[in-house]
Structure formats: C-alpha cells, structure tokens
GROMACS .gro file of C-alpha atoms in nm:
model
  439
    1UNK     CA    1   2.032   1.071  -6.040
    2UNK     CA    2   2.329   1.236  -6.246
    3UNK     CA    3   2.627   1.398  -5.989
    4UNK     CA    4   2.769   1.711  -6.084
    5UNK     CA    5   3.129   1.533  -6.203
    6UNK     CA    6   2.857   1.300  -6.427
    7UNK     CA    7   2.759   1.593  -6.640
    8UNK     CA    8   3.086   1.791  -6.627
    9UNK     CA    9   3.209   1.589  -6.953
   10UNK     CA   10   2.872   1.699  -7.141
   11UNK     CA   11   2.920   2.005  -7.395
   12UNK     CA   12   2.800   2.322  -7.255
   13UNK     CA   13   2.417   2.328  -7.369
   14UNK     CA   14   2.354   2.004  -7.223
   15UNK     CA   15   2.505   2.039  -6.891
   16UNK     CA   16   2.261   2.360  -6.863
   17UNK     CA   17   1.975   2.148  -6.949
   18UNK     CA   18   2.078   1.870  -6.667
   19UNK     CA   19   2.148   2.108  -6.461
   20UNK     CA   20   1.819   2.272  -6.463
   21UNK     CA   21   1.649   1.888  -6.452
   22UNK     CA   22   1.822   1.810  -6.128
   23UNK     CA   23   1.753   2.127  -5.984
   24UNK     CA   24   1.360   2.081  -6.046
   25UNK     CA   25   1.312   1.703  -5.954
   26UNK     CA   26   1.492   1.852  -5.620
   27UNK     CA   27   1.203   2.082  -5.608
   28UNK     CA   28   0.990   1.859  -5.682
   29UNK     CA   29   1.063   1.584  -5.412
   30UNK     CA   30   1.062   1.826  -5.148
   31UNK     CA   31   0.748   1.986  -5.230
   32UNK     CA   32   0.616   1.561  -5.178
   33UNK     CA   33   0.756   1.507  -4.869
   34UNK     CA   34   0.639   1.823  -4.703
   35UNK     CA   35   0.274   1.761  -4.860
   36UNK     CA   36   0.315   1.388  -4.737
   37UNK     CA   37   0.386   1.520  -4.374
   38UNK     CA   38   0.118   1.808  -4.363
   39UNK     CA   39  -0.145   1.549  -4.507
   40UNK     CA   40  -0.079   1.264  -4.297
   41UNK     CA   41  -0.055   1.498  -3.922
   42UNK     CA   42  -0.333   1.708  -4.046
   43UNK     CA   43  -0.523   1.383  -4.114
   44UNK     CA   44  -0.418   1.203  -3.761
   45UNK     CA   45  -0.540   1.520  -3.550
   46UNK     CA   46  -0.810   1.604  -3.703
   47UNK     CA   47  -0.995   1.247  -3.793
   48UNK     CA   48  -0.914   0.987  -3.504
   49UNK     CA   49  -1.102   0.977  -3.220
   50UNK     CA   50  -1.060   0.753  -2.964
   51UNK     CA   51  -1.426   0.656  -2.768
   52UNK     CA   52  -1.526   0.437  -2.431
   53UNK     CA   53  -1.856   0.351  -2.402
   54UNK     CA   54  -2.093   0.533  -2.078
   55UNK     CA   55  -2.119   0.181  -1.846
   56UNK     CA   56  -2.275   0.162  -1.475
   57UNK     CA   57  -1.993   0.142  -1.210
   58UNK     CA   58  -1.893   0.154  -0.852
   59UNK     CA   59  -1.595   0.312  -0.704
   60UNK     CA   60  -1.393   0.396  -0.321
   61UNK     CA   61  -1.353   0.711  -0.259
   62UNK     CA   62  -1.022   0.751  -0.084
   63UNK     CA   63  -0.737   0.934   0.011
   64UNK     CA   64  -0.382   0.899   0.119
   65UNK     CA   65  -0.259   1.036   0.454
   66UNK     CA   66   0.064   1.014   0.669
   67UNK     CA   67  -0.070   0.858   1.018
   68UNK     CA   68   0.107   0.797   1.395
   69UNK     CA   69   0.048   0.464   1.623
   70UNK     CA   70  -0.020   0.525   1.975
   71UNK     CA   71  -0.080   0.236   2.219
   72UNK     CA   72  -0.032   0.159   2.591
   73UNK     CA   73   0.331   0.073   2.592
   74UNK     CA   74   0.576   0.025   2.857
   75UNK     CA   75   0.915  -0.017   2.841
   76UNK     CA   76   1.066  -0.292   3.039
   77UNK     CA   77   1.432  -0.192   3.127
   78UNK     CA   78   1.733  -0.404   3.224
   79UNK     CA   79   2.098  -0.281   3.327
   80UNK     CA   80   2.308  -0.486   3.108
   81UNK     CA   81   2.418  -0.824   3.021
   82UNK     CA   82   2.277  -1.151   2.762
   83UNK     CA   83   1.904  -1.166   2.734
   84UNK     CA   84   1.745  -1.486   2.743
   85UNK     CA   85   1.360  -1.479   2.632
   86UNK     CA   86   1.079  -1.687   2.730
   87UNK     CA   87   0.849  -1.544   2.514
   88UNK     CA   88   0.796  -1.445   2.164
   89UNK     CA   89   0.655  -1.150   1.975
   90UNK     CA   90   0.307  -1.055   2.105
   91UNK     CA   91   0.238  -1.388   2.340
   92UNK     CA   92   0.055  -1.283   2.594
   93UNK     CA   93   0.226  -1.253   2.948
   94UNK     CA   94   0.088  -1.316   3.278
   95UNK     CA   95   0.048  -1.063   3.542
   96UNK     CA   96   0.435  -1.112   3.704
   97UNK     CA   97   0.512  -1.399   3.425
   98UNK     CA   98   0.892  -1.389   3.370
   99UNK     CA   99   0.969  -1.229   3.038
  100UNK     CA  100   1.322  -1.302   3.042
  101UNK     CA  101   1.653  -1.437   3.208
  102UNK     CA  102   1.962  -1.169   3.213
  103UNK     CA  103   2.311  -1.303   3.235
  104UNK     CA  104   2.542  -1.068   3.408
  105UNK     CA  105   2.800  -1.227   3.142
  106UNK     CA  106   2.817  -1.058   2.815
  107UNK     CA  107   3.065  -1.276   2.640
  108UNK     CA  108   3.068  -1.475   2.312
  109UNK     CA  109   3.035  -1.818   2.515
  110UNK     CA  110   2.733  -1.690   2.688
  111UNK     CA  111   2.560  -1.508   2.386
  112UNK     CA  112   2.664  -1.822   2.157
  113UNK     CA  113   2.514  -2.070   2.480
  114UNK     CA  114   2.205  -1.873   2.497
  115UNK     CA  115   2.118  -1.889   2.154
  116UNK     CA  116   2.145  -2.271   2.126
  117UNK     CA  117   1.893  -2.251   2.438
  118UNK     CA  118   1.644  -2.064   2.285
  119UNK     CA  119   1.685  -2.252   1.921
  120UNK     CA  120   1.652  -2.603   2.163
  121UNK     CA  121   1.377  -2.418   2.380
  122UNK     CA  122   1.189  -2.372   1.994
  123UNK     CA  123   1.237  -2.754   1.848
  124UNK     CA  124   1.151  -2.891   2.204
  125UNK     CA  125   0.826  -2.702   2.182
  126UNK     CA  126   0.765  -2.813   1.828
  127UNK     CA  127   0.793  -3.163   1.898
  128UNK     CA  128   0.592  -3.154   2.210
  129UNK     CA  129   0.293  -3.023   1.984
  130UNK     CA  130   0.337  -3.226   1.702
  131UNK     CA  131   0.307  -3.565   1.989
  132UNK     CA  132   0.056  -3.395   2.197
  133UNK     CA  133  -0.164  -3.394   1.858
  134UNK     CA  134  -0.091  -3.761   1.752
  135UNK     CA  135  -0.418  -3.858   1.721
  136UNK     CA  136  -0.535  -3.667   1.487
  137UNK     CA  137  -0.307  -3.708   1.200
  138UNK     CA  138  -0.524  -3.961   1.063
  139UNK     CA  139  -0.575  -3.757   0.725
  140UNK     CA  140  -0.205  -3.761   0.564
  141UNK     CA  141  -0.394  -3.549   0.272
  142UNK     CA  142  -0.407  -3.237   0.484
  143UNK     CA  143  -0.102  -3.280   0.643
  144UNK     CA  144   0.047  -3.281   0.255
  145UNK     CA  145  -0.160  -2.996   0.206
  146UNK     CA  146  -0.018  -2.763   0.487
  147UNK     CA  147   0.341  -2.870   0.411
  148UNK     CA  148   0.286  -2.695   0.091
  149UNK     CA  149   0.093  -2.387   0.196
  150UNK     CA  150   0.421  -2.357   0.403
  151UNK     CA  151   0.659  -2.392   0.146
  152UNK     CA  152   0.493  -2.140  -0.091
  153UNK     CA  153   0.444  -1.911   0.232
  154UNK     CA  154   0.807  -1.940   0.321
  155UNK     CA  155   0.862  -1.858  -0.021
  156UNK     CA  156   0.647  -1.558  -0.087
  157UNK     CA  157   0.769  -1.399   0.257
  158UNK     CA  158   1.090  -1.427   0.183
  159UNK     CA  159   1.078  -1.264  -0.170
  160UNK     CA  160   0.870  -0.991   0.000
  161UNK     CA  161   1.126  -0.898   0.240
  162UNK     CA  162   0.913  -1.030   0.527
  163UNK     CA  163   1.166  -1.230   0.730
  164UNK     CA  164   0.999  -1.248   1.046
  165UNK     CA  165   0.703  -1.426   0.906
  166UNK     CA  166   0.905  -1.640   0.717
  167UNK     CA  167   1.078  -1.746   1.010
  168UNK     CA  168   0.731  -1.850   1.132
  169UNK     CA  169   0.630  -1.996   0.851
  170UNK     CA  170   0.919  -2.208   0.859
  171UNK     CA  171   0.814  -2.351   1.258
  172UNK     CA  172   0.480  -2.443   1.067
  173UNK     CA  173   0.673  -2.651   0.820
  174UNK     CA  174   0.915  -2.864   1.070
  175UNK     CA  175   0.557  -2.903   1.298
  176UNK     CA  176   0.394  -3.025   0.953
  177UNK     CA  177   0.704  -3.291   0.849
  178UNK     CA  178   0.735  -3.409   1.246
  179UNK     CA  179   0.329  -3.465   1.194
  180UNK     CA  180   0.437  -3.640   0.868
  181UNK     CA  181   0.745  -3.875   0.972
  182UNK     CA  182   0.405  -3.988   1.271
  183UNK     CA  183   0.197  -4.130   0.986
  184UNK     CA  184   0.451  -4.274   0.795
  185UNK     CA  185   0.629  -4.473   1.085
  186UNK     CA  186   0.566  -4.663   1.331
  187UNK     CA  187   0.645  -4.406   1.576
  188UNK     CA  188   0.402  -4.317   1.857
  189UNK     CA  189   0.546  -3.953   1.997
  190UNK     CA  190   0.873  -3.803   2.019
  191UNK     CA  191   0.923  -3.857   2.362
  192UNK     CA  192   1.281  -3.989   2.359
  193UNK     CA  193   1.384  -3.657   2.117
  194UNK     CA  194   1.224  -3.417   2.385
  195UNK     CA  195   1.416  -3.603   2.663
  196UNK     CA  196   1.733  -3.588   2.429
  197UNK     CA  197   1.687  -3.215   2.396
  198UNK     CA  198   1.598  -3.146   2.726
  199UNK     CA  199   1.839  -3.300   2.860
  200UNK     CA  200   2.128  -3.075   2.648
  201UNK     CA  201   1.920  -2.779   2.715
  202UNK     CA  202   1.965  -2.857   3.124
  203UNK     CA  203   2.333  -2.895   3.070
  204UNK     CA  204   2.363  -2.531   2.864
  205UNK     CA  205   2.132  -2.386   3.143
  206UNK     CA  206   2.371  -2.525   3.411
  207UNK     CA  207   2.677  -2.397   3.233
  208UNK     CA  208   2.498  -2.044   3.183
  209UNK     CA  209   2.439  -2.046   3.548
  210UNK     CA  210   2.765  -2.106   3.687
  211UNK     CA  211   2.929  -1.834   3.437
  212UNK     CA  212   2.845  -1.568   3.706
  213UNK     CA  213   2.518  -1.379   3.806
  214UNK     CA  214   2.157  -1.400   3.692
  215UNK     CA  215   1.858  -1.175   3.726
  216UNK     CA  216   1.538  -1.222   3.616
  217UNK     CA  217   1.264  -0.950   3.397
  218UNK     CA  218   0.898  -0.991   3.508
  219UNK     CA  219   0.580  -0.857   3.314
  220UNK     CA  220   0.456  -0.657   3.563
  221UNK     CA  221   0.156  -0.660   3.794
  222UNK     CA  222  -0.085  -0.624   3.465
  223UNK     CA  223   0.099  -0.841   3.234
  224UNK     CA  224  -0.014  -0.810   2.887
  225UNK     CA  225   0.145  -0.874   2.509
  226UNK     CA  226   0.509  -0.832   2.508
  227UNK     CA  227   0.747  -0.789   2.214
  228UNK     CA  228   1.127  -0.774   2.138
  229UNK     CA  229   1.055  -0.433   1.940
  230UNK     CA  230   1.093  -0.061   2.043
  231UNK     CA  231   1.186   0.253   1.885
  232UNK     CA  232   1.196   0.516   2.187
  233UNK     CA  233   0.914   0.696   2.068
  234UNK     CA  234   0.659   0.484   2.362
  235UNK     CA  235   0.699   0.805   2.620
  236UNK     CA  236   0.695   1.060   2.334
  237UNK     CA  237   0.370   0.946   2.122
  238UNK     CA  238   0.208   0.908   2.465
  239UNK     CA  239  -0.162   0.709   2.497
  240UNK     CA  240  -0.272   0.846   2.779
  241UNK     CA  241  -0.289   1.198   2.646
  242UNK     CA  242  -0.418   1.098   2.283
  243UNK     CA  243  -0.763   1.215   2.357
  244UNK     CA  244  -0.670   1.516   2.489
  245UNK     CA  245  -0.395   1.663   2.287
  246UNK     CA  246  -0.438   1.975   2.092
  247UNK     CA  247  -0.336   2.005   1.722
  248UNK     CA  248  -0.011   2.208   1.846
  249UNK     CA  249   0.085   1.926   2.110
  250UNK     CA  250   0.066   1.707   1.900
  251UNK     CA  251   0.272   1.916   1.596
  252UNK     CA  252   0.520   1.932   1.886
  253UNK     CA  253   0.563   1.534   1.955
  254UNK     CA  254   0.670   1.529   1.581
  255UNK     CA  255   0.962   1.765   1.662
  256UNK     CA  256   1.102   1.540   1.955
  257UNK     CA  257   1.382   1.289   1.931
  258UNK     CA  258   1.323   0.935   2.046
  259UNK     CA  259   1.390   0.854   2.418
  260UNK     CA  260   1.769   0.634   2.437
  261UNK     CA  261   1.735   0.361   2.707
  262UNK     CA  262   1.822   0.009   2.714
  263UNK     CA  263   1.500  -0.225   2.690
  264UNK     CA  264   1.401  -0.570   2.677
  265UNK     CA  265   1.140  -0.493   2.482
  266UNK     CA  266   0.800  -0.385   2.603
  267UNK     CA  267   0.458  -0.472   2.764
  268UNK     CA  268   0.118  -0.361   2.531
  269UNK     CA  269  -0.159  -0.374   2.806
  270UNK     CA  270  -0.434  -0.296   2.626
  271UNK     CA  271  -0.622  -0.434   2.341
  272UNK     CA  272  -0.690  -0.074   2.209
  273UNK     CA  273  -0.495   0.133   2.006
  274UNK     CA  274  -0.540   0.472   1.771
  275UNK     CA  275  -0.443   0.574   1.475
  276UNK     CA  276  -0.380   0.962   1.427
  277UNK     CA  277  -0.401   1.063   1.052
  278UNK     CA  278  -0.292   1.429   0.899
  279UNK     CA  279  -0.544   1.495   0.653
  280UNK     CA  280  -0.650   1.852   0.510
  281UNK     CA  281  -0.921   2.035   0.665
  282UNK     CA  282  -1.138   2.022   0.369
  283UNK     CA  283  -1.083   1.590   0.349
  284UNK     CA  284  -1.158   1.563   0.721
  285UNK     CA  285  -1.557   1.698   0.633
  286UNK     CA  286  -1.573   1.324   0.458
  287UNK     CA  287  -1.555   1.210   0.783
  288UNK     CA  288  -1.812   1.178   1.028
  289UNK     CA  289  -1.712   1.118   1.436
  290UNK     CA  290  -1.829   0.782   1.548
  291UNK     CA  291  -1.862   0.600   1.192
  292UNK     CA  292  -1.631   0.321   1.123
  293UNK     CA  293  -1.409   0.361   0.839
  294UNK     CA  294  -1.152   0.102   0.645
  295UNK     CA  295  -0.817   0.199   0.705
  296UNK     CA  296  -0.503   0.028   0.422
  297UNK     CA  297  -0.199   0.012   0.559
  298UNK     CA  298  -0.019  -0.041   0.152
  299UNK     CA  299   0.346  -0.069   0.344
  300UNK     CA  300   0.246  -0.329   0.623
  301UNK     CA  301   0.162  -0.604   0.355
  302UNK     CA  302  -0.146  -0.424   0.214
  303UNK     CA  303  -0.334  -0.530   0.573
  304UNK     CA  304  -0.704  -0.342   0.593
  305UNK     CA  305  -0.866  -0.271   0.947
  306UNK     CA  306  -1.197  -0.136   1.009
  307UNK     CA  307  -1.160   0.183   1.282
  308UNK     CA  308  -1.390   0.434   1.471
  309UNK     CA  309  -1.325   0.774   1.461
  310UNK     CA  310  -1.280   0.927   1.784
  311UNK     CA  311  -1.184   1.290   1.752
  312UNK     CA  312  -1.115   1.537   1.476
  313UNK     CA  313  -0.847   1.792   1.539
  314UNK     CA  314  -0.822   2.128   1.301
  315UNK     CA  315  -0.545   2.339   1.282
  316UNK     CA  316  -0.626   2.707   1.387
  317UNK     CA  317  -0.443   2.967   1.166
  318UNK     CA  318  -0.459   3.333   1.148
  319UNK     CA  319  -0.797   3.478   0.972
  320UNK     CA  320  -0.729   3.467   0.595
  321UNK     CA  321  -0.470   3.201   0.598
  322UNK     CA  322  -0.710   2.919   0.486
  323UNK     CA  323  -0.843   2.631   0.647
  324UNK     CA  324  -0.507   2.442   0.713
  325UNK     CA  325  -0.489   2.065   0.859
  326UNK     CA  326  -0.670   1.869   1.078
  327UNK     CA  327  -0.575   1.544   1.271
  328UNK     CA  328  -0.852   1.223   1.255
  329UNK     CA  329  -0.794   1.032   1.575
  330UNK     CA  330  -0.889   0.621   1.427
  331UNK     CA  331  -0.943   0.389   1.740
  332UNK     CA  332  -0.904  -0.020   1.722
  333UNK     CA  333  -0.931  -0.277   1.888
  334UNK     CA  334  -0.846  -0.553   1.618
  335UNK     CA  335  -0.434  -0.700   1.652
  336UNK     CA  336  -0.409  -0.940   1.380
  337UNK     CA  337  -0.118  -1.146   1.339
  338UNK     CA  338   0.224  -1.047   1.181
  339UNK     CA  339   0.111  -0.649   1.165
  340UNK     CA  340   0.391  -0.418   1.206
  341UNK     CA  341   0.304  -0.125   1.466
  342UNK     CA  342   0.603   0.122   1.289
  343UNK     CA  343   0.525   0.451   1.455
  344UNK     CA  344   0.489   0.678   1.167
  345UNK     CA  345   0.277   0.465   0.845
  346UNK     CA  346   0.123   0.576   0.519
  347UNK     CA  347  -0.229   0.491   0.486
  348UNK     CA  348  -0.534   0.505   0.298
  349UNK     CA  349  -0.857   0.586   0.397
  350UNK     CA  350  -1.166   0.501   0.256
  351UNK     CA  351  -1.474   0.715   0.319
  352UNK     CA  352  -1.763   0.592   0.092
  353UNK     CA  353  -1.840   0.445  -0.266
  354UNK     CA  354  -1.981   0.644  -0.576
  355UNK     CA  355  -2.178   0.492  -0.796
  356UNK     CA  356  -2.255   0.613  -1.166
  357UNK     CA  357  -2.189   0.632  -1.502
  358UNK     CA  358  -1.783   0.616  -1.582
  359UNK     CA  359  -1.654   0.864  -1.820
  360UNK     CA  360  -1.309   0.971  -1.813
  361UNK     CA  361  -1.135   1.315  -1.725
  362UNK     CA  362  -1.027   1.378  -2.060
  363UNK     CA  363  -1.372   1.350  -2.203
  364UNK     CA  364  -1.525   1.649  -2.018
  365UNK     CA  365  -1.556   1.948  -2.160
  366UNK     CA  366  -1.674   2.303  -1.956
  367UNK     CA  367  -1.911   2.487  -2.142
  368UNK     CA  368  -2.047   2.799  -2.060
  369UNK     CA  369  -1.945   2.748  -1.680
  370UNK     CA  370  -2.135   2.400  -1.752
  371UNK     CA  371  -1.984   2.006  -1.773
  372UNK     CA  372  -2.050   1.823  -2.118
  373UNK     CA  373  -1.937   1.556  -2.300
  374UNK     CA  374  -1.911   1.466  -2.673
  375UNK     CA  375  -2.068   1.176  -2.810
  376UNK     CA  376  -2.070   1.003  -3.118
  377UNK     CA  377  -2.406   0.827  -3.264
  378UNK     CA  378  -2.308   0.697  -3.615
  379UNK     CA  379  -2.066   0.949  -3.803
  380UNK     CA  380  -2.284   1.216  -3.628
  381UNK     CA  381  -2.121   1.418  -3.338
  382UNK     CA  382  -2.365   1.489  -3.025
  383UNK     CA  383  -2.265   1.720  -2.715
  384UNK     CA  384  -2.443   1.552  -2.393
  385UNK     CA  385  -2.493   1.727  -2.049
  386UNK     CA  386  -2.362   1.557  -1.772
  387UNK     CA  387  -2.452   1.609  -1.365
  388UNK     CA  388  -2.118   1.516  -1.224
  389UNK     CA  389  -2.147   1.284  -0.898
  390UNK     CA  390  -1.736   1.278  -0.828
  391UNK     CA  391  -1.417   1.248  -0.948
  392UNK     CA  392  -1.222   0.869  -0.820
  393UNK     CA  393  -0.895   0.898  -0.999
  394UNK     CA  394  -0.864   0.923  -1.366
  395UNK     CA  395  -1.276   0.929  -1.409
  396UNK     CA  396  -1.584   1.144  -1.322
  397UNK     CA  397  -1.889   0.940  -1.197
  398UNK     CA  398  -2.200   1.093  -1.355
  399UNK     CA  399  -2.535   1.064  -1.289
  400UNK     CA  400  -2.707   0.816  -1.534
  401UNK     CA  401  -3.040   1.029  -1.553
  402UNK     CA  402  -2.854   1.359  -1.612
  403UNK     CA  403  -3.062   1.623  -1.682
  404UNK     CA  404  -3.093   1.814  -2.050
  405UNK     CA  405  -2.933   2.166  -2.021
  406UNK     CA  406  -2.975   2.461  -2.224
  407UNK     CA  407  -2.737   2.738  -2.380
  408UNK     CA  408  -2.878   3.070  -2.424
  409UNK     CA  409  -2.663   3.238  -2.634
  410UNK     CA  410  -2.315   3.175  -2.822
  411UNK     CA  411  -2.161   2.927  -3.079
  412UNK     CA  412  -2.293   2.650  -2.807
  413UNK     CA  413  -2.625   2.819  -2.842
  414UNK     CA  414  -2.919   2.498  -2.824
  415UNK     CA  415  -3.029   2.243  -2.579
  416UNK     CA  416  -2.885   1.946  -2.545
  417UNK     CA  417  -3.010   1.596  -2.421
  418UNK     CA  418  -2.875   1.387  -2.089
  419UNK     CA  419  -2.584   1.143  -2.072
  420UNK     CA  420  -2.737   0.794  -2.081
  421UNK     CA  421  -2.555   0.461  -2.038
  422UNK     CA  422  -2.387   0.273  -2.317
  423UNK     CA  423  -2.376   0.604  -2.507
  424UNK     CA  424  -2.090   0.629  -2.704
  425UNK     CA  425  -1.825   0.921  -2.531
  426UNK     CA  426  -1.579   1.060  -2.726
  427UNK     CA  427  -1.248   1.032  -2.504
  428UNK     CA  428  -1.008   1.217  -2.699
  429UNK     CA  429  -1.071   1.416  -3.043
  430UNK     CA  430  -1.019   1.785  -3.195
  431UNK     CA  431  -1.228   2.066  -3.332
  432UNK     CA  432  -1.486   1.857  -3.174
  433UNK     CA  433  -1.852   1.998  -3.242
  434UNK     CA  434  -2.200   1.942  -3.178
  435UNK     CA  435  -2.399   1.835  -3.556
  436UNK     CA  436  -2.009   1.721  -3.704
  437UNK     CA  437  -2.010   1.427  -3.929
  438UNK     CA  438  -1.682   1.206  -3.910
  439UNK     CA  439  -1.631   1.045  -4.234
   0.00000   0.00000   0.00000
C-alpha cells in the first residue's frame, strides 16, 4: 500500500484519487475484521455445546471437619539430667517396667555415651533376631523380596517427609541383609558380634555409671504404651471428662495454653481413644449415635479408621441466631502402626453413599421453582425433568426413573419426559431451548 510521501510526487488530481483509494480499502479492512470477530464469537457461543452422557454411579458423601484427640495419657516427669530409654515409641510397658535410666550428668560426654548405648542397644537387638530366626531363612527369594520392599519404603518415607518411619524401615533392612549374609555364608548366628557389642555396651554403661548419680523412671502400677512424644495439652484435652463436657467446656479447652513441664514422655493406658469433630449443626443430622462411621485422617498419611459415635454436642445460641455448631464425639479402639496422635487434625468424614444417575452442576437448570436438564437426541434439543437424589462435589445424583413433570403456564409451558440413563445431557450451551435444532 502507497505511503503518503509515495504519492506526494503525483500531480494534484491523482494524489486526490489515491488518496481517496487508501482511505476506502482502510474502510474496507476494518469493516472485515470486525465482521470476522462478531461472526466467529457469535458462532462459538451460540453453536458449541459441550455434552456427557447420563451413566449409573456411586458416590461418598462426605465432609471435612477440624477434630481434637483425647486419650488416657499420663505424663511421666523427671527432674533433670540425660535420658536413657529402654523402650521405643508405643511398646508396651509392664506394670512398674523401667521406662528409662536418668543420668544426673548433663554433659556432652554423657549425652554423646548414651547415644552410642542406645544405637548398640538397637544393632544388638537386630542381630539377636536375625540368629534367633536362623532356621527359617531357607527361602533366599523372600528374603530378596523384603530387602526391596525396604528400600522402596525407605525411599517413599523419606520423600514424604515421614522420618520416623523411615528410620524403621531402615531396622527392617539391616534385619533383612544380616538374614541375607546367613544364607550366603557359612555362618551359623551372630553370636560372637552380640558378645562384641555387648561387651562395648558394658564398658559405656560402666563409664556412664561412675560419671555421678543415676535414677531410674518406672511405668507405673498400670503400665501401658509409652512414647517419647508430648505436647502439654494431656491435662488440658482431658479423657476422663470427654463424655461429660458441655459444648462451652469444651469451646473453653480450645482457649487454654499447653501445660510446661519436663517429661519423659508418657504412659497411654488404654486401648480407647475419641475423636471430637466440629461440624455444623445441620451436618451433624447425617449422623446417627451408635453407627460406625469411616473417619480419613488426609494429613496423617491418608490413614482411614472405622469409629462409633458416642455423643453429639450442639451449640445453644440465643433464639433467632440459627442453629450454630455441634461437636460429634468418634470413639476407637483401633492403634495401628506409625499413626500420629497430633492433638488438633483435619479429617473427613464419611456418612453414606448415593447412588444414581451423574449429571453435572452446570447442566441443571431451575425451572419454574423445578430442576431440569437439557438434552440433545440428534440435532433436536429436549428439556428432561430430573428428581435430584444429592449433590457429591461437582455433580447431582439423580434418580434414574425420574418422574415426567408438567408446566402450566409460561414460555416453558408443556410436559416433559424423565431423565433416563445414557441420555445425552447437555453440559454447557446458550439460548438453550426445548424443540431447538443444532445444525
């Protein structure tokens, strides 16, 4: 196309002429490009529709809480000094079975000396099982096969930030080579290495001893499951008054600050334990007292527990205020291994299954205080009633023998046929209406 200096040099009749010629094909390619735009939105809103066929399924029907741990915890004190442990997380304890040794001595030597005891204490204990089970490690297959299932658990625990069960994982794997170095040697037990260790750990032990006072931590006349962990909340969140607490009390255990003491650890002495989840009023009528219920924990590795509900709790407010919150009191009895007991968890609670035809949210459509959907059979537009089961997420679960309804009056004015399965329902589309042909 001609610039303005390009038809400058032209006498004055024809730079009129190409002056007028530029100024039209302007015009001109405008008046394209806005009809191109118009033509091609207009076209996109008004003829694509995107469809999901009406299938059978099956869904939970669950719900998200913030929920408290109480169990029957006691805290086992100490004045001061280097801990020694004879026991690890959750073993169970004796009634009066020594939980620990407590050096007066809180020096480096005696820290350092006491954790070589308890790493010789752990590879003396290894070996011991791996002899005591000599006999049996006729099948080197499966002995390969759990050294692997310990590598890739070692692995995936420590990618998932899960150190203490990596750490575990990782005694399965020397207990799985020690097995292995059995059936690949002529080796009987490893009696002379436990003697060899022992023997160092008597020395340390000995040393330990004459660096200045001992004292000694016992379980307790009950005994029960001890562990290394506390958080100061075990006289605050307290057991023995879960089934008795009011909504309030228990609103005002929230508001307290955990209890500062110095702790071994503590004793869990009974296999029970309860869950206390803050629901709404409304989501705690799902719930029925007595009935069983799966309970996700999605940040304690995704673990699932079944629990009985004990006790429902509501929230009184002021007349005209609403319904408020209520409390679900979950009771257990089930302590698998490696679960974190963190006071405060998110869970999620699942209270049933709905079964029915899946359409999604966007594809219903109220209608004269009604729930339809659009359909498409051929190029031909249909409007379906649906009788709406629940809502699980994204979807509505319909009933697959939904009943015809009828319109009395209005633009809408007919009746109109059931939802049935594999019908064809028009997710998303505009100026949608029943008898319009999509070409």
């Amino acid at each position: 196309m001609l610039g303005l200096r390009d038809y400058r040099n032209f006498p004055p009749d024809r730079q009129y002429l190409l002056s007028h010629l530029v100024r039209t094909l302007s015009l001109l390619l405008a008046l394209f490009l806005v009809f191109y735009l118009f033509y091609h939105i207009g076209d996109g809103f008004q003829t694509k529709l995107e469809t999901s066929f009406a299938r059978t399924a099956e869904a939970a029907k669950t719900l998200h809480a913030q929920a408290w741990v109480f169990r029957d915890e006691e805290l086992v004190s100490y004045t001061g000094g280097t801990v020694r442990y004879h026991y690890d997380d959750y073993e169970k304890v004796e009634a009066n079975g020594r939980l620990a040794t407590v050096y007066a001595s809180s020096s480096l030597d005696t820290r350092l000396n006491v954790s070589i005891l308890e790493s010789l204490d752990r590879q003396i204990a290894l070996l011991t099982e791996a002899s005591a089970r000599a006999q049996l490690l006729a099948n080197a297959e499966a002995t390969d096969r759990e050294i692997t299932n310990a590598l890739l658990s070692i692995k995936a625990e420590g990618e998932g930030g899960r150190y203490g069960n990596a750490a575990d994982a990782s005694d399965k794997l020397l207990l799985q080579l020690a097995r292995k170095e059995l059936q690949q040697s002529k080796k009987l037990n490893y009696n002379a290495e436990i003697k060899a260790l022992t023997e160092i750990s008597d020395a340390l032990k000995q040393k330990l001893e004459a660096s200045g006072m001992k004292s000694y931590v016992s379980a307790g006349e009950n005994g029960g499951y001890f562990t290394r962990s506390y958080d100061g909340y075990e006289s605050v969140f307290d057991y023995d008054s879960v089934m008795t607490m009011t909504y309030d009390g228990f609103a005002e255990m929230l508001t307290k600050e955990p209890v500062q003491t110095r702790a071994i650890g503590k004793i869990i002495t009974s296999y029970q334990w309860y869950l206390v989840a803050r629901v709404t009023a409304s989501e705690s009528d799902n719930f029925r007292i007595g009935s069983s219920y799966n309970v996700d924990f999605p940040d304690n590795d995704n673990a699932t527990m079944s629990m009985k509900l004990e006790k429902k709790l509501l929230q009184e407010l002021p007349e005209g205020e609403g319904m408020g919150e209520a409390l679900l009191i979950f009771s257990c009895k089930n302590l698998p291994a490696n679960f974190s007991y963190t006071r405060h968890q998110n869970v999620k609670l699942s209270y049933g299954t709905v079964e029915g035809l899946q359409v999604s949210r966007s594809a219903l459509h109220v209608i004269d205080g009604q729930p339809f959907v659009y359909t498409l059979y051929g190029a031909a537009v249909h409007m379906k009633a649906v009788d709406v089961l629940d809502r699980v997420g994204g979807y509505y679960y319909v009933s697959p023998t939904s009943e015809s309804r009828e319109i009395t009056s209005g633009k809408h004015k007919g009746t109109y046929a059931g939802l049935r399965e594999n019908d064809c329902v028009i997710v998303y589309g505009v100026d949608l209406a029943h008898g319009r042909i999509f070409k």
